[in-house]
Amino acid sequence: MPDIANLDRRKRHRPAPSLACRAAPIDPFELWSVHRHKAREALQEAVFALQITHARTSIVIGKIENLENRKQLQAQSTRIGTLIDLAWCRLGDI
């Protein structure tokens, strides 16, 4: 009867990879810099999309006939615009 352990492919010994195939060590600062750059790009896209949506919403608010509702929505829109401006400022810090 054959030895089952010797037939198992996972247990076979593979030759060690040559030193030329091994990756160079990764600099942690470089890794963090890449991560920060990707996060900044993602935030920029999100804030830009929010800014476009806010502009479209502002146009719709201007067409509302009920004066009281329009004033309330314009006040809310102003606060949202301020938050978008703050988000752009914070992106400069990243």
PDB file of C-alpha atoms in Angstrom:
ATOM      1  CA  MET A   1       0.000   0.000   0.000  1.00  0.00           C
ATOM      2  CA  PRO A   2       1.483   3.396  -1.003  1.00  0.00           C
ATOM      3  CA  ASP A   3       2.189   6.049   1.583  1.00  0.00           C
ATOM      4  CA  ILE A   4      -0.660   8.597   1.257  1.00  0.00           C
ATOM      5  CA  ALA A   5       1.416  11.452   2.713  1.00  0.00           C
ATOM      6  CA  ASN A   6       3.893  11.183  -0.169  1.00  0.00           C
ATOM      7  CA  LEU A   7       1.083  11.461  -2.728  1.00  0.00           C
ATOM      8  CA  ASP A   8      -0.294  14.664  -1.262  1.00  0.00           C
ATOM      9  CA  ARG A   9       0.835  17.520  -3.522  1.00  0.00           C
ATOM     10  CA  ARG A  10       0.739  20.089  -0.749  1.00  0.00           C
ATOM     11  CA  LYS A  11       3.364  18.222   1.219  1.00  0.00           C
ATOM     12  CA  ARG A  12       5.880  17.981  -1.611  1.00  0.00           C
ATOM     13  CA  HIS A  13       8.960  20.116  -1.145  1.00  0.00           C
ATOM     14  CA  ARG A  14       9.456  22.867  -3.659  1.00  0.00           C
ATOM     15  CA  PRO A  15      12.828  24.429  -4.329  1.00  0.00           C
ATOM     16  CA  ALA A  16      13.367  27.781  -2.650  1.00  0.00           C
ATOM     17  CA  PRO A  17      12.898  30.748  -4.991  1.00  0.00           C
ATOM     18  CA  SER A  18      16.066  32.458  -6.092  1.00  0.00           C
ATOM     19  CA  LEU A  19      17.067  35.717  -4.432  1.00  0.00           C
ATOM     20  CA  ALA A  20      16.505  37.556  -7.711  1.00  0.00           C
ATOM     21  CA  CYS A  21      12.782  36.729  -7.566  1.00  0.00           C
ATOM     22  CA  ARG A  22      12.198  38.148  -4.107  1.00  0.00           C
ATOM     23  CA  ALA A  23      10.622  41.576  -3.794  1.00  0.00           C
ATOM     24  CA  ALA A  24      12.525  44.507  -2.400  1.00  0.00           C
ATOM     25  CA  PRO A  25      11.559  45.574   1.111  1.00  0.00           C
ATOM     26  CA  ILE A  26       8.722  48.081   1.243  1.00  0.00           C
ATOM     27  CA  ASP A  27       9.332  51.422   2.871  1.00  0.00           C
ATOM     28  CA  PRO A  28       6.464  52.016   5.369  1.00  0.00           C
ATOM     29  CA  PHE A  29       6.508  55.767   4.675  1.00  0.00           C
ATOM     30  CA  GLU A  30       6.132  55.145   0.944  1.00  0.00           C
ATOM     31  CA  LEU A  31       3.250  52.748   1.587  1.00  0.00           C
ATOM     32  CA  TRP A  32       1.512  55.327   3.799  1.00  0.00           C
ATOM     33  CA  SER A  33       2.090  58.032   1.192  1.00  0.00           C
ATOM     34  CA  VAL A  34       0.416  55.934  -1.504  1.00  0.00           C
ATOM     35  CA  HIS A  35      -2.498  55.165   0.831  1.00  0.00           C
ATOM     36  CA  ARG A  36      -2.891  58.856   1.696  1.00  0.00           C
ATOM     37  CA  HIS A  37      -2.808  59.831  -1.985  1.00  0.00           C
ATOM     38  CA  LYS A  38      -5.533  57.312  -2.883  1.00  0.00           C
ATOM     39  CA  ALA A  39      -7.686  58.448   0.044  1.00  0.00           C
ATOM     40  CA  ARG A  40      -7.276  62.078  -0.993  1.00  0.00           C
ATOM     41  CA  GLU A  41      -8.307  61.294  -4.583  1.00  0.00           C
ATOM     42  CA  ALA A  42     -11.374  59.391  -3.382  1.00  0.00           C
ATOM     43  CA  LEU A  43     -12.381  62.270  -1.103  1.00  0.00           C
ATOM     44  CA  GLN A  44     -11.890  64.774  -3.903  1.00  0.00           C
ATOM     45  CA  GLU A  45     -14.199  62.784  -6.165  1.00  0.00           C
ATOM     46  CA  ALA A  46     -16.822  62.492  -3.418  1.00  0.00           C
ATOM     47  CA  VAL A  47     -16.759  66.210  -2.569  1.00  0.00           C
ATOM     48  CA  PHE A  48     -16.851  67.146  -6.250  1.00  0.00           C
ATOM     49  CA  ALA A  49     -19.903  64.894  -6.810  1.00  0.00           C
ATOM     50  CA  LEU A  50     -21.551  66.436  -3.746  1.00  0.00           C
ATOM     51  CA  GLN A  51     -20.842  69.905  -5.092  1.00  0.00           C
ATOM     52  CA  ILE A  52     -22.487  69.067  -8.438  1.00  0.00           C
ATOM     53  CA  THR A  53     -25.529  67.589  -6.708  1.00  0.00           C
ATOM     54  CA  HIS A  54     -25.782  70.654  -4.470  1.00  0.00           C
ATOM     55  CA  ALA A  55     -25.685  72.964  -7.495  1.00  0.00           C
ATOM     56  CA  ARG A  56     -28.487  71.021  -9.183  1.00  0.00           C
ATOM     57  CA  THR A  57     -30.530  71.068  -5.981  1.00  0.00           C
ATOM     58  CA  SER A  58     -30.031  74.826  -5.657  1.00  0.00           C
ATOM     59  CA  ILE A  59     -31.509  75.302  -9.129  1.00  0.00           C
ATOM     60  CA  VAL A  60     -34.562  73.259  -8.157  1.00  0.00           C
ATOM     61  CA  ILE A  61     -34.946  75.211  -4.890  1.00  0.00           C
ATOM     62  CA  GLY A  62     -35.053  78.447  -6.882  1.00  0.00           C
ATOM     63  CA  LYS A  63     -38.081  77.135  -8.788  1.00  0.00           C
ATOM     64  CA  ILE A  64     -40.160  76.373  -5.668  1.00  0.00           C
ATOM     65  CA  GLU A  65     -43.197  78.646  -5.555  1.00  0.00           C
ATOM     66  CA  ASN A  66     -43.972  78.428  -1.827  1.00  0.00           C
ATOM     67  CA  LEU A  67     -41.908  81.281  -0.385  1.00  0.00           C
ATOM     68  CA  GLU A  68     -41.649  79.850   3.145  1.00  0.00           C
ATOM     69  CA  ASN A  69     -40.465  76.441   1.941  1.00  0.00           C
ATOM     70  CA  ARG A  70     -38.020  78.054  -0.470  1.00  0.00           C
ATOM     71  CA  LYS A  71     -36.465  80.172   2.317  1.00  0.00           C
ATOM     72  CA  GLN A  72     -36.067  77.134   4.582  1.00  0.00           C
ATOM     73  CA  LEU A  73     -34.459  75.093   1.814  1.00  0.00           C
ATOM     74  CA  GLN A  74     -32.186  77.991   0.827  1.00  0.00           C
ATOM     75  CA  ALA A  75     -30.985  78.306   4.431  1.00  0.00           C
ATOM     76  CA  GLN A  76     -30.286  74.585   4.498  1.00  0.00           C
ATOM     77  CA  SER A  77     -28.561  74.843   1.123  1.00  0.00           C
ATOM     78  CA  THR A  78     -26.330  77.626   2.446  1.00  0.00           C
ATOM     79  CA  ARG A  79     -25.229  75.426   5.358  1.00  0.00           C
ATOM     80  CA  ILE A  80     -24.501  72.557   2.974  1.00  0.00           C
ATOM     81  CA  GLY A  81     -22.473  74.918   0.776  1.00  0.00           C
ATOM     82  CA  THR A  82     -20.447  75.946   3.824  1.00  0.00           C
ATOM     83  CA  LEU A  83     -19.775  72.296   4.653  1.00  0.00           C
ATOM     84  CA  ILE A  84     -18.620  71.660   1.086  1.00  0.00           C
ATOM     85  CA  ASP A  85     -16.232  74.629   1.327  1.00  0.00           C
ATOM     86  CA  LEU A  86     -14.874  73.264   4.604  1.00  0.00           C
ATOM     87  CA  ALA A  87     -14.395  69.851   3.002  1.00  0.00           C
ATOM     88  CA  TRP A  88     -12.318  71.412   0.214  1.00  0.00           C
ATOM     89  CA  CYS A  89     -10.216  73.226   2.817  1.00  0.00           C
ATOM     90  CA  ARG A  90      -9.654  70.007   4.756  1.00  0.00           C
ATOM     91  CA  LEU A  91      -8.571  68.224   1.587  1.00  0.00           C
ATOM     92  CA  GLY A  92      -5.702  70.674   1.427  1.00  0.00           C
ATOM     93  CA  ASP A  93      -4.552  69.371   4.823  1.00  0.00           C
ATOM     94  CA  ILE A  94      -4.340  65.758   3.655  1.00  0.00           C
TER      95      ILE A  94
END
